[in-house]
Coordinates of C-alpha atoms in Angstrom, one line a residue:
Chain N
X134 CA 21.2 36.8 1.2
X135 CA 20.2 32.6 0.2
X136 CA 21.7 30.1 1.4
X137 CA 22.7 27.5 -1.5
X138 CA 22.8 28.4 -4.8
X139 CA 24.3 27.2 -7.4
X140 CA 26.0 28.6 -10.5
X141 CA 27.0 27.9 -14.0
X142 CA 26.7 27.8 -18.1
X143 CA 23.0 27.3 -18.7
X144 CA 23.2 25.7 -22.4
X145 CA 25.8 23.2 -22.5
X146 CA 26.7 21.5 -26.1
X147 CA 26.5 18.1 -26.6
X148 CA 29.4 15.5 -25.6
X149 CA 30.6 18.4 -23.5
X150 CA 31.3 18.9 -19.8
X151 CA 28.5 20.4 -18.2
X152 CA 30.2 22.4 -14.3
X153 CA 28.3 23.9 -12.2
X154 CA 28.8 25.2 -8.6
X155 CA 26.7 25.8 -5.2
X156 CA 27.8 28.2 -2.9
X157 CA 27.0 27.9 0.5
X158 CA 26.0 31.2 2.5
X159 CA 25.4 31.9 5.9
X160 CA 26.6 29.0 6.9
X161 CA 30.5 26.8 6.9
X162 CA 30.6 23.9 4.5
X163 CA 32.6 21.9 6.9
X164 CA 31.6 18.9 8.6
X165 CA 28.3 18.3 6.3
X166 CA 27.4 16.3 4.0
X167 CA 25.9 17.6 0.3
X168 CA 24.7 16.4 -2.4
X169 CA 23.1 17.4 -6.3
X170 CA 20.0 16.3 -7.7
X171 CA 18.4 16.6 -11.5
X172 CA 14.3 17.5 -12.9
X173 CA 14.1 16.9 -15.9
X174 CA 11.1 18.8 -16.6
X175 CA 8.6 18.0 -15.7
X176 CA 10.1 15.1 -14.2
X177 CA 10.7 13.2 -11.6
X178 CA 13.7 14.1 -9.5
X179 CA 17.2 12.4 -9.5
X180 CA 19.5 11.6 -6.9
X181 CA 22.7 12.3 -8.8
X182 CA 24.9 12.3 -5.5
X183 CA 26.4 13.7 -2.0
X184 CA 30.0 14.7 -0.8
X185 CA 31.3 15.3 2.2
X186 CA 33.4 18.3 3.2
X187 CA 37.0 16.3 3.3
X188 CA 36.1 15.3 -0.1
X189 CA 35.1 12.1 0.5
X190 CA 31.9 11.0 -2.8
X191 CA 28.9 9.1 -3.2
X192 CA 27.1 8.6 -6.6
X193 CA 24.5 7.3 -7.9
X194 CA 25.3 4.0 -10.2
X195 CA 23.7 4.7 -13.6
X196 CA 25.4 8.0 -13.0
X197 CA 28.9 7.2 -11.6
X198 CA 31.2 6.9 -14.8
X199 CA 29.7 10.5 -15.8
X200 CA 30.0 12.6 -12.7
X201 CA 33.1 14.6 -10.1
X202 CA 32.1 16.2 -7.3
X203 CA 34.8 18.8 -5.5
X204 CA 34.6 20.4 -2.4
X205 CA 36.6 23.7 -1.8
X206 CA 36.2 25.0 1.4
X207 CA 37.9 27.9 1.3
X208 CA 35.1 29.5 -1.4
X209 CA 32.5 27.5 1.2
X210 CA 31.6 25.9 -2.3
X211 CA 31.2 22.4 -4.4
X212 CA 31.0 21.7 -7.1
X213 CA 29.7 19.4 -9.8
X214 CA 30.9 18.0 -13.5
X215 CA 29.3 15.7 -15.7
X216 CA 30.7 14.3 -19.3
X217 CA 29.9 13.4 -22.0
X218 CA 26.3 15.0 -21.7
X219 CA 23.3 14.4 -24.5
X220 CA 20.0 15.8 -24.8
X221 CA 19.5 13.1 -21.7
X222 CA 21.0 15.6 -19.6
X223 CA 18.9 19.0 -20.1
X224 CA 17.2 19.2 -16.1
X225 CA 17.4 21.5 -13.5
X226 CA 19.7 21.3 -11.2
X227 CA 20.1 21.0 -7.5
X228 CA 22.6 22.0 -4.7
X229 CA 21.4 20.8 -1.3
X230 CA 21.9 20.2 2.0
X231 CA 22.1 16.7 3.7
X232 CA 21.3 17.1 7.2
X233 CA 22.5 15.6 9.9
X234 CA 20.8 12.5 9.6
X235 CA 20.3 11.7 6.5
X236 CA 17.6 13.3 4.5
X237 CA 18.1 16.8 2.8
X238 CA 16.8 19.0 5.1
X239 CA 17.4 22.7 2.7
X240 CA 17.6 23.3 -1.0
X241 CA 18.8 25.6 -3.7
X242 CA 16.9 27.4 -6.2
X243 CA 18.0 25.0 -8.8
X244 CA 19.3 26.2 -12.1
X245 CA 17.8 25.0 -15.8
X246 CA 21.0 23.1 -17.9
X247 CA 20.1 22.3 -21.7
X248 CA 21.9 19.9 -23.9
X249 CA 22.0 21.0 -27.0
X250 CA 24.0 22.5 -30.3
Chain R
X13 CA 18.3 0.1 -5.3
X14 CA 15.8 0.9 -3.3
X15 CA 12.5 1.2 -5.6
X16 CA 10.0 3.9 -4.2
X17 CA 6.5 3.9 -5.5
X18 CA 3.9 6.4 -5.1
X19 CA 0.0 6.1 -5.4
X20 CA -1.6 7.2 -6.8
X21 CA 0.1 9.7 -9.6
X22 CA -2.7 12.4 -9.1
X23 CA -5.2 12.9 -6.8
X24 CA -8.4 15.9 -6.3
X25 CA -9.3 17.1 -3.1
X26 CA -11.9 19.6 -2.3
X27 CA -11.0 22.3 0.2
X28 CA -11.5 21.1 3.5
X29 CA -10.9 17.5 2.9
X30 CA -8.6 15.2 3.7
X31 CA -5.6 14.1 0.8
X32 CA -3.9 11.2 1.6
X33 CA -0.5 10.0 0.1
X34 CA 0.7 6.4 -0.5
X35 CA 4.0 5.3 -0.5
X36 CA 5.9 2.3 -0.5
X37 CA 9.0 0.7 -0.7
X38 CA 10.7 -2.5 -2.6
X39 CA 13.0 -2.9 0.7
X40 CA 12.6 -2.0 4.2
X41 CA 13.8 1.3 5.2
X42 CA 13.4 0.4 8.8
X43 CA 16.6 0.5 10.7
X44 CA 16.2 -2.1 14.0
X45 CA 18.6 -0.3 16.0
X46 CA 17.3 2.7 16.4
X47 CA 13.9 1.7 14.9
X48 CA 13.1 4.3 13.0
X49 CA 12.3 4.3 9.5
X50 CA 14.8 6.3 6.9
X51 CA 11.5 8.0 4.4
X52 CA 11.4 11.6 4.3
X53 CA 8.5 14.0 2.5
X54 CA 9.2 16.7 0.2
X55 CA 6.5 18.8 -1.1
X56 CA 7.4 21.2 -4.5
X57 CA 4.8 24.0 -6.1
X58 CA 4.9 24.7 -9.4
X59 CA 8.3 26.5 -10.1
X60 CA 10.2 26.0 -6.7
X61 CA 12.7 23.6 -5.5
X62 CA 11.5 21.0 -2.8
X63 CA 10.7 21.9 0.8
X64 CA 11.8 19.4 3.7
X65 CA 7.9 18.5 5.1
X66 CA 9.0 15.3 7.4
X67 CA 11.9 13.3 7.9
X68 CA 11.9 9.7 10.2
X69 CA 8.6 9.0 8.6
X70 CA 6.8 11.1 10.6
X71 CA 8.4 14.2 11.9
X72 CA 7.7 17.4 11.5
X73 CA 9.3 20.1 9.7
X74 CA 9.8 22.9 12.2
X75 CA 7.0 25.1 10.5
X76 CA 5.5 22.7 8.9
X77 CA 1.4 23.1 9.5
X78 CA 0.2 20.5 11.7
X79 CA -2.1 19.6 9.0
X80 CA 0.3 17.5 7.5
X81 CA 1.4 14.2 9.1
X82 CA 3.4 11.2 8.7
X83 CA 2.4 7.0 9.3
X84 CA 4.0 4.3 8.8
X85 CA 6.9 2.1 8.9
X86 CA 9.1 -0.8 7.2
X87 CA 8.3 -0.4 3.8
X88 CA 4.4 1.1 3.0
X89 CA 3.8 5.3 4.2
X90 CA 1.5 8.1 4.5
X91 CA 1.5 11.5 4.1
X92 CA -2.3 12.5 5.1
X93 CA -3.2 16.4 5.1
X94 CA -5.7 16.2 7.1
X95 CA -7.5 19.5 6.0
X96 CA -6.1 20.6 2.3
X97 CA -5.7 24.0 1.8
X98 CA -5.6 26.3 -1.4
X99 CA -1.8 26.9 -0.9
X100 CA -1.2 22.6 -0.7
X101 CA -1.7 22.5 -4.4
X102 CA 1.7 21.1 -5.6
X103 CA 3.5 17.9 -5.8
X104 CA 4.9 15.4 -2.9
X105 CA 7.8 13.3 -3.2
X106 CA 8.6 10.3 -0.8
X107 CA 12.8 10.0 -0.4
X108 CA 14.1 7.1 1.3
X109 CA 17.5 7.9 2.9
X110 CA 18.5 4.4 4.6
X111 CA 20.8 3.2 1.4
X112 CA 22.8 5.0 -1.6
X113 CA 21.3 5.7 -4.1
X114 CA 19.1 7.8 -2.4
X115 CA 15.9 6.8 -4.3
X116 CA 12.6 9.1 -4.6
X117 CA 9.3 8.0 -6.1
X118 CA 7.8 9.5 -8.9
X119 CA 5.6 11.8 -7.3
X120 CA 1.9 12.7 -6.5
X121 CA 0.3 15.7 -8.0
X122 CA -2.5 16.9 -5.6
X123 CA -4.7 19.1 -7.2
X124 CA -8.0 21.4 -6.1
X125 CA -11.0 19.2 -7.0

């Protein structure tokens, strides 16, 4: 059982919306913060934002106008939507758990999302 | 935003030798009320997600070999691998979690000489 598992389309057309879901296994999504991070091919890590199980969010200023995160406690899942994507949004997208004191302590395996027509 | 700058960008070290990676933040990530620096280190091997090594600048995550050590406070931090093993080949990242947005260093690629 994989503790964190990303799912969603691997290919998205330019100008459309990227949608990913992270399923949390082996523990409750409650009382935790959860995060999305991305990594363009061959490049470094970029923090997208985080969501608390209550739905409270905090997004990176550089993506704030296009990002929405949500949480479904009944399914133990949280989600990412990124609108108006371009080729620059092509990346491996990771979901992650934030430890009680703020650092990321567990990562999903990541899923590659390619933006291309 | 706090800018995290790592040095060097890449590093080649012989097996059994010491590897040192630096991370500098553009402003202090030390929280005065608890005297903790909000700085973590991650290891990312090829094709894998990052793995937490160090948090609070110097606290080793459970299960991480004791050859990995973190030091520093405020704005200047160091990750030291005391005796490099073949399995330590990876890219290493620092992360500040002092404030939003969280920011990562650009990464340091560690190879065997």
